[in-house]
Amino acid sequence: GEQATGSAHAKVILLGEHAVVHGRPAIALALPHLRVTVVATRTTGAATLRTEEYAGPLDRAPDVLGPLVTAARATSEHLGCSPAGVDLAVRTGIPVGRGLGASAAAAHAIVDALVKLHGSELDEEGRFDLVQVAERVAHGRPSGLDARATRASGALLFRAGRSTPLPVALGTSLVVADTGVRGTTREAVADVAAFVERSPHRGSVLLDRLESLTLAGAEDLAQDRREALGGRMTAAHDMLSELGAGHPALDRLVEAAVGAGALGAKLTGGGQGGCVLALAPTPEDADRIVDALESAGAVGSWVLPPAASGAAP
Ligand code: PMV
């Protein structure tokens, strides 16, 4: 039958994860290497969903696919169409539970495919709202950062639900490496909130410092201040670890990256597993840092070259 394809990409958080849940700003970068695509096909029967782990009626999809089911239903309702008569085939190259925005990207791809299949139009705010409905199923109370960053290109500064494109003149590469340990953003967010409740003074000191690092980091990006940015990244890693988002596997990769010459490194995203982000002194140093990360146990790695991190939004 008639078909339409939707897609979205992964993201990494440069600075400000967790603090953003507490009203502070954060910086996200698109990771266009990793994508999810959804092919929506008109059928005659009930709505169906196909992923790597499931193929069957939308109504009977397992709980882990709840956010995707929600995205499909909410989009159909918004467009005034029945979810029936559509097959959604999801193909994702974004590992889940690694802080790369897999759930938000998949929801965006579903929204995009259905909007196109139904010949409708939907502006960015409309798309954002539908993805947030799905993200609430995935995360509880998502800040909205993933829903913005998995659609936007380049870098963005996010605060209180709004995002603005950030100018980037960074002349070097960022390396993303996966610990292979699955972190649950929902649990990490709850653990950080519990820390702040238990130790309100220390909690707000750390959140304020993360905010300062983020705002200064935005300047570093615009002015290609690499050493300063690297230092802020490592400082943020230590603060996030103190707040409860750390994991020994993350520390191991941060140490390996810095040992191989990275100007700084930190966990990225929800933490308690997932990925680290490391800043190479020059683009030529990225391969050496990747090798060190893989020797230290990384199960996957991606290099964001200067052109990608600096793409004008
Ligand atoms: O990158 P993820 O999907 O693990 O989550 C992200 C960022 C947090 O700040 C920890 C949560 C949020 O809702 O912003």
Tab-separated table of C-alpha atoms and ligand atoms in Angstrom:
chain	number	residue	atom	x	y	z
A	1	GLY	CA	0.000	0.000	0.000
A	2	GLU	CA	0.860	3.656	0.173
A	3	GLN	CA	3.988	4.376	2.232
A	4	ALA	CA	5.748	7.194	4.040
A	5	THR	CA	9.072	7.248	5.863
A	6	GLY	CA	9.855	9.245	8.988
A	7	SER	CA	13.200	9.602	10.688
A	8	ALA	CA	15.088	11.230	13.556
A	9	HIS	CA	18.587	10.996	15.015
A	10	ALA	CA	20.393	10.424	18.296
A	11	LYS	CA	21.747	13.189	20.515
A	12	VAL	CA	24.351	13.678	23.203
A	13	ILE	CA	24.325	16.136	26.062
A	14	LEU	CA	27.481	18.236	26.251
A	15	LEU	CA	26.702	19.793	29.632
A	16	GLY	CA	23.722	20.167	31.945
A	17	GLU	CA	22.027	16.757	32.097
A	18	HIS	CA	20.155	16.197	35.364
A	19	ALA	CA	20.554	19.872	36.286
A	20	VAL	CA	18.083	20.534	33.452
A	21	VAL	CA	15.449	18.521	35.330
A	22	HIS	CA	15.892	21.048	38.167
A	23	GLY	CA	15.322	24.088	35.959
A	24	ARG	CA	18.925	24.663	34.898
A	25	PRO	CA	20.104	24.991	31.279
A	26	ALA	CA	21.692	22.218	29.203
A	27	ILE	CA	23.536	21.949	25.891
A	28	ALA	CA	22.729	19.117	23.479
A	29	LEU	CA	24.398	18.149	20.209
A	30	ALA	CA	22.839	16.166	17.378
A	31	LEU	CA	24.483	12.785	16.723
A	32	PRO	CA	23.415	12.313	13.112
A	33	HIS	CA	25.376	9.039	12.636
A	34	LEU	CA	22.757	7.109	14.565
A	35	ARG	CA	19.254	7.215	13.174
A	36	VAL	CA	15.879	5.635	13.516
A	37	THR	CA	13.552	5.320	10.561
A	38	VAL	CA	9.910	4.342	10.549
A	39	VAL	CA	8.078	3.199	7.445
A	40	ALA	CA	4.320	3.647	7.706
A	41	THR	CA	2.313	1.563	5.231
A	42	ARG	CA	-1.429	1.653	4.620
A	43	THR	CA	-3.077	-1.710	5.271
A	44	THR	CA	-6.656	-2.882	5.551
A	45	GLY	CA	-6.560	-4.428	9.007
A	46	ALA	CA	-5.916	-3.339	12.575
A	47	ALA	CA	-2.870	-1.218	13.403
A	48	THR	CA	0.361	-3.197	13.501
A	49	LEU	CA	3.841	-2.486	14.835
A	50	ARG	CA	7.065	-4.136	13.807
A	51	THR	CA	10.404	-3.730	15.549
A	52	GLU	CA	13.421	-5.976	16.012
A	53	GLU	CA	11.804	-7.624	19.044
A	54	TYR	CA	8.100	-7.671	18.128
A	55	ALA	CA	5.772	-7.923	15.159
A	56	GLY	CA	2.032	-7.874	15.746
A	57	PRO	CA	-1.001	-5.802	16.632
A	58	LEU	CA	-0.257	-2.350	18.059
A	59	ASP	CA	-2.671	-3.166	20.898
A	60	ARG	CA	-0.657	-6.166	22.065
A	61	ALA	CA	2.831	-4.696	21.914
A	62	PRO	CA	4.922	-5.437	25.020
A	63	ASP	CA	5.390	-2.765	27.712
A	64	VAL	CA	8.890	-1.817	26.559
A	65	LEU	CA	7.302	-0.559	23.347
A	66	GLY	CA	4.751	1.509	25.300
A	67	PRO	CA	6.283	4.856	24.292
A	68	LEU	CA	6.081	3.927	20.592
A	69	VAL	CA	2.487	2.760	20.924
A	70	THR	CA	1.671	6.005	22.715
A	71	ALA	CA	3.352	8.066	19.987
A	72	ALA	CA	1.313	6.270	17.311
A	73	ARG	CA	-1.979	6.660	19.154
A	74	ALA	CA	-1.429	10.286	20.176
A	75	THR	CA	-0.404	11.260	16.638
A	76	SER	CA	-3.399	9.523	15.036
A	77	GLU	CA	-5.715	11.210	17.499
A	78	HIS	CA	-4.108	14.592	16.897
A	79	LEU	CA	-4.481	14.175	13.130
A	80	GLY	CA	-8.068	13.012	13.549
A	81	CYS	CA	-7.292	9.632	11.962
A	82	SER	CA	-7.816	6.124	13.231
A	83	PRO	CA	-4.609	4.291	14.165
A	84	ALA	CA	-6.113	1.303	12.286
A	85	GLY	CA	-5.171	0.593	8.698
A	86	VAL	CA	-1.504	1.412	9.264
A	87	ASP	CA	1.562	-0.779	9.713
A	88	LEU	CA	4.545	0.876	11.409
A	89	ALA	CA	7.942	-0.713	10.792
A	90	VAL	CA	10.619	0.685	13.104
A	91	ARG	CA	14.323	0.282	12.306
A	92	THR	CA	16.670	1.771	14.815
A	93	GLY	CA	20.413	2.110	14.923
A	94	ILE	CA	20.339	3.870	18.302
A	95	PRO	CA	21.187	1.642	21.266
A	96	VAL	CA	18.583	2.016	24.019
A	97	GLY	CA	19.280	2.943	27.625
A	98	ARG	CA	22.553	4.686	26.741
A	99	GLY	CA	21.476	8.305	27.108
A	100	LEU	CA	21.426	8.796	23.355
A	101	GLY	CA	17.757	9.732	23.107
A	102	ALA	CA	16.611	6.469	21.489
A	103	SER	CA	13.050	6.739	22.784
A	104	ALA	CA	12.514	10.367	21.748
A	105	ALA	CA	14.036	9.728	18.317
A	106	ALA	CA	11.762	6.716	17.734
A	107	ALA	CA	8.722	8.728	18.794
A	108	HIS	CA	9.715	11.552	16.413
A	109	ALA	CA	10.145	9.085	13.555
A	110	ILE	CA	6.663	7.663	14.195
A	111	VAL	CA	5.106	11.137	14.334
A	112	ASP	CA	6.954	12.114	11.148
A	113	ALA	CA	5.923	8.961	9.254
A	114	LEU	CA	2.260	9.285	10.230
A	115	VAL	CA	2.107	13.002	9.422
A	116	LYS	CA	3.509	12.255	5.957
A	117	LEU	CA	1.317	9.178	5.391
A	118	HIS	CA	-1.818	11.176	6.171
A	119	GLY	CA	-0.657	14.058	3.983
A	120	SER	CA	-0.838	16.401	6.974
A	121	GLU	CA	1.442	19.113	8.222
A	122	LEU	CA	2.576	19.611	11.774
A	123	ASP	CA	4.865	22.342	13.081
A	124	GLU	CA	7.786	21.761	15.458
A	125	GLU	CA	5.758	22.629	18.558
A	126	GLY	CA	3.065	20.134	17.583
A	127	ARG	CA	5.668	17.428	17.036
A	128	PHE	CA	7.394	18.277	20.310
A	129	ASP	CA	4.128	17.968	22.237
A	130	LEU	CA	3.342	14.525	20.774
A	131	VAL	CA	6.853	13.246	21.469
A	132	GLN	CA	6.602	14.509	25.041
A	133	VAL	CA	3.395	12.474	25.512
A	134	ALA	CA	5.407	9.385	24.527
A	135	GLU	CA	8.432	10.449	26.588
A	136	ARG	CA	6.297	10.684	29.718
A	137	VAL	CA	5.563	6.970	29.290
A	138	ALA	CA	9.298	6.301	28.872
A	139	HIS	CA	10.779	8.606	31.516
A	140	GLY	CA	8.133	9.917	33.891
A	141	ARG	CA	8.858	13.654	33.798
A	142	PRO	CA	11.160	14.333	30.857
A	143	SER	CA	12.643	17.810	30.614
A	144	GLY	CA	11.973	17.864	26.859
A	145	LEU	CA	15.652	18.102	25.992
A	146	ASP	CA	15.657	14.791	24.098
A	147	ALA	CA	12.470	15.704	22.243
A	148	ARG	CA	14.169	18.903	20.998
A	149	ALA	CA	17.645	17.547	20.321
A	150	THR	CA	16.608	14.458	18.323
A	151	ARG	CA	15.010	16.746	15.679
A	152	ALA	CA	17.386	19.717	15.667
A	153	SER	CA	20.721	19.781	13.872
A	154	GLY	CA	23.911	21.140	15.410
A	155	ALA	CA	23.983	22.392	18.988
A	156	LEU	CA	21.207	23.810	21.090
A	157	LEU	CA	20.843	25.461	24.450
A	158	PHE	CA	17.828	24.189	26.281
A	159	ARG	CA	16.086	25.788	29.207
A	160	ALA	CA	12.606	25.409	30.677
A	161	GLY	CA	11.180	23.586	27.674
A	162	ARG	CA	12.579	26.028	25.091
A	163	SER	CA	15.614	25.543	22.903
A	164	THR	CA	17.733	27.997	20.969
A	165	PRO	CA	20.398	27.155	18.373
A	166	LEU	CA	23.952	27.710	19.625
A	167	PRO	CA	26.762	28.984	17.420
A	168	VAL	CA	29.618	26.478	17.326
A	169	ALA	CA	33.179	27.183	16.233
A	170	LEU	CA	34.720	24.137	17.901
A	171	GLY	CA	37.590	23.060	15.667
A	172	THR	CA	37.973	19.570	17.059
A	173	SER	CA	36.155	16.268	17.515
A	174	LEU	CA	34.089	14.821	20.301
A	175	VAL	CA	34.207	11.084	20.905
A	176	VAL	CA	31.160	9.209	22.200
A	177	ALA	CA	31.763	5.785	23.766
A	178	ASP	CA	29.278	3.269	25.106
A	179	THR	CA	30.039	1.447	28.382
A	180	GLY	CA	27.620	-1.298	27.335
A	181	VAL	CA	25.990	-0.908	30.744
A	182	ARG	CA	22.322	-0.072	30.498
A	183	GLY	CA	21.364	2.901	32.648
A	184	THR	CA	17.753	3.736	33.404
A	185	THR	CA	17.219	7.470	33.082
A	186	ARG	CA	14.089	7.302	35.226
A	187	GLU	CA	16.036	5.730	38.119
A	188	ALA	CA	19.016	8.041	37.749
A	189	VAL	CA	16.717	11.083	37.778
A	190	ALA	CA	15.011	9.747	40.935
A	191	ASP	CA	18.377	9.117	42.630
A	192	VAL	CA	19.578	12.656	41.881
A	193	ALA	CA	16.296	14.078	43.197
A	194	ALA	CA	16.731	11.996	46.367
A	195	PHE	CA	20.261	13.398	46.816
A	196	VAL	CA	18.971	16.964	46.489
A	197	GLU	CA	16.216	16.252	48.991
A	198	ARG	CA	18.582	14.615	51.479
A	199	SER	CA	21.310	17.251	51.140
A	200	PRO	CA	19.568	20.411	49.951
A	201	HIS	CA	22.547	22.688	50.532
A	202	ARG	CA	25.118	20.525	48.765
A	203	GLY	CA	22.542	19.676	46.103
A	204	SER	CA	21.918	23.293	45.185
A	205	VAL	CA	25.643	24.087	45.237
A	206	LEU	CA	26.215	21.289	42.709
A	207	LEU	CA	23.250	22.277	40.530
A	208	ASP	CA	24.391	25.925	40.542
A	209	ARG	CA	27.905	24.865	39.547
A	210	LEU	CA	26.562	22.690	36.746
A	211	GLU	CA	24.579	25.678	35.520
A	212	SER	CA	27.711	27.867	35.502
A	213	LEU	CA	29.642	25.171	33.630
A	214	THR	CA	26.889	24.953	31.026
A	215	LEU	CA	26.678	28.701	30.411
A	216	ALA	CA	30.466	29.017	30.220
A	217	GLY	CA	30.564	25.926	27.982
A	218	ALA	CA	28.250	27.660	25.508
A	219	GLU	CA	30.849	30.452	25.225
A	220	ASP	CA	33.635	27.894	24.861
A	221	LEU	CA	31.799	26.344	21.905
A	222	ALA	CA	31.357	29.699	20.212
A	223	GLN	CA	35.006	30.665	20.702
A	224	ASP	CA	36.716	27.291	20.245
A	225	ARG	CA	38.139	27.356	23.781
A	226	ARG	CA	38.973	23.661	23.863
A	227	GLU	CA	41.061	23.383	27.033
A	228	ALA	CA	38.478	25.298	29.035
A	229	LEU	CA	35.633	23.188	27.668
A	230	GLY	CA	37.474	19.945	28.430
A	231	GLY	CA	38.110	21.049	32.003
A	232	ARG	CA	34.454	21.888	32.456
A	233	MET	CA	33.418	18.488	31.084
A	234	THR	CA	35.549	16.605	33.611
A	235	ALA	CA	34.354	18.855	36.427
A	236	ALA	CA	30.747	18.147	35.415
A	237	HIS	CA	31.457	14.398	35.465
A	238	ASP	CA	32.644	14.600	39.057
A	239	MET	CA	29.603	16.623	40.120
A	240	LEU	CA	27.167	14.303	38.345
A	241	SER	CA	28.845	11.352	40.042
A	242	GLU	CA	28.488	12.989	43.445
A	243	LEU	CA	24.802	13.613	42.697
A	244	GLY	CA	24.335	9.887	42.081
A	245	ALA	CA	24.458	9.537	38.285
A	246	GLY	CA	27.874	7.852	38.176
A	247	HIS	CA	28.955	4.283	37.570
A	248	PRO	CA	32.392	2.591	37.826
A	249	ALA	CA	32.236	1.740	34.098
A	250	LEU	CA	31.797	5.446	33.311
A	251	ASP	CA	34.753	6.400	35.528
A	252	ARG	CA	36.883	3.795	33.763
A	253	LEU	CA	36.131	5.284	30.342
A	254	VAL	CA	36.608	8.869	31.531
A	255	GLU	CA	40.023	7.916	32.912
A	256	ALA	CA	40.968	6.068	29.728
A	257	ALA	CA	40.017	9.038	27.552
A	258	VAL	CA	41.940	11.541	29.657
A	259	GLY	CA	44.878	9.104	29.820
A	260	ALA	CA	44.890	9.040	25.999
A	261	GLY	CA	45.085	12.815	25.830
A	262	ALA	CA	41.448	13.930	25.856
A	263	LEU	CA	41.075	17.492	27.175
A	264	GLY	CA	38.176	16.295	29.306
A	265	ALA	CA	35.511	13.612	29.504
A	266	LYS	CA	32.204	13.015	31.224
A	267	LEU	CA	29.158	10.835	31.343
A	268	THR	CA	26.445	11.996	28.965
A	269	GLY	CA	22.693	11.621	29.432
A	270	GLY	CA	21.058	9.881	32.351
A	271	GLY	CA	24.208	8.085	33.504
A	272	GLN	CA	24.444	5.074	35.894
A	273	GLY	CA	25.714	3.402	32.708
A	274	GLY	CA	25.319	4.505	29.130
A	275	CYS	CA	27.857	6.658	27.362
A	276	VAL	CA	30.752	9.023	27.917
A	277	LEU	CA	31.700	12.020	25.827
A	278	ALA	CA	35.374	13.001	25.451
A	279	LEU	CA	36.935	16.069	23.842
A	280	ALA	CA	39.916	15.467	21.548
A	281	PRO	CA	42.619	18.202	21.453
A	282	THR	CA	42.598	18.046	17.617
A	283	PRO	CA	40.566	15.980	15.131
A	284	GLU	CA	43.692	13.852	14.493
A	285	ASP	CA	43.680	12.712	18.144
A	286	ALA	CA	40.209	11.172	17.984
A	287	ASP	CA	41.333	7.741	16.736
A	288	ARG	CA	43.827	7.337	19.570
A	289	ILE	CA	41.137	8.205	22.099
A	290	VAL	CA	38.714	5.732	20.480
A	291	ASP	CA	41.374	2.987	20.721
A	292	ALA	CA	41.969	3.749	24.394
A	293	LEU	CA	38.242	3.717	25.118
A	294	GLU	CA	37.795	0.390	23.354
A	295	SER	CA	40.756	-1.107	25.232
A	296	ALA	CA	39.106	0.081	28.455
A	297	GLY	CA	35.915	-1.814	27.592
A	298	ALA	CA	33.779	0.477	25.417
A	299	VAL	CA	31.408	-1.619	23.282
A	300	GLY	CA	30.751	1.095	20.702
A	301	SER	CA	32.115	4.503	19.782
A	302	TRP	CA	31.318	7.342	17.416
A	303	VAL	CA	33.293	10.422	16.462
A	304	LEU	CA	31.535	13.754	16.051
A	305	PRO	CA	33.893	15.627	13.722
A	306	PRO	CA	34.217	19.432	13.885
A	307	ALA	CA	31.873	19.815	10.915
A	308	ALA	CA	29.147	17.779	12.613
A	309	SER	CA	29.329	19.448	16.001
A	310	GLY	CA	29.648	22.804	14.317
A	311	ALA	CA	26.946	22.439	11.666
A	312	ALA	CA	24.925	25.611	11.582
A	313	PRO	CA	21.527	24.765	13.019
B	1	PMV	O1	19.917	11.346	27.647
B	1	PMV	P1	18.917	10.528	28.371
B	1	PMV	O2	17.738	10.135	27.551
B	1	PMV	O3	19.445	9.473	29.273
B	1	PMV	O4	18.263	11.551	29.411
B	1	PMV	C1	18.500	12.615	29.757
B	1	PMV	C2	18.751	13.769	30.431
B	1	PMV	C3	18.284	13.962	31.835
B	1	PMV	O5	18.616	15.312	32.113
B	1	PMV	C4	19.010	13.050	32.788
B	1	PMV	C5	16.805	13.738	31.962
B	1	PMV	C6	15.943	14.767	31.285
B	1	PMV	O6	14.711	14.542	31.263
B	1	PMV	O7	16.436	15.796	30.814
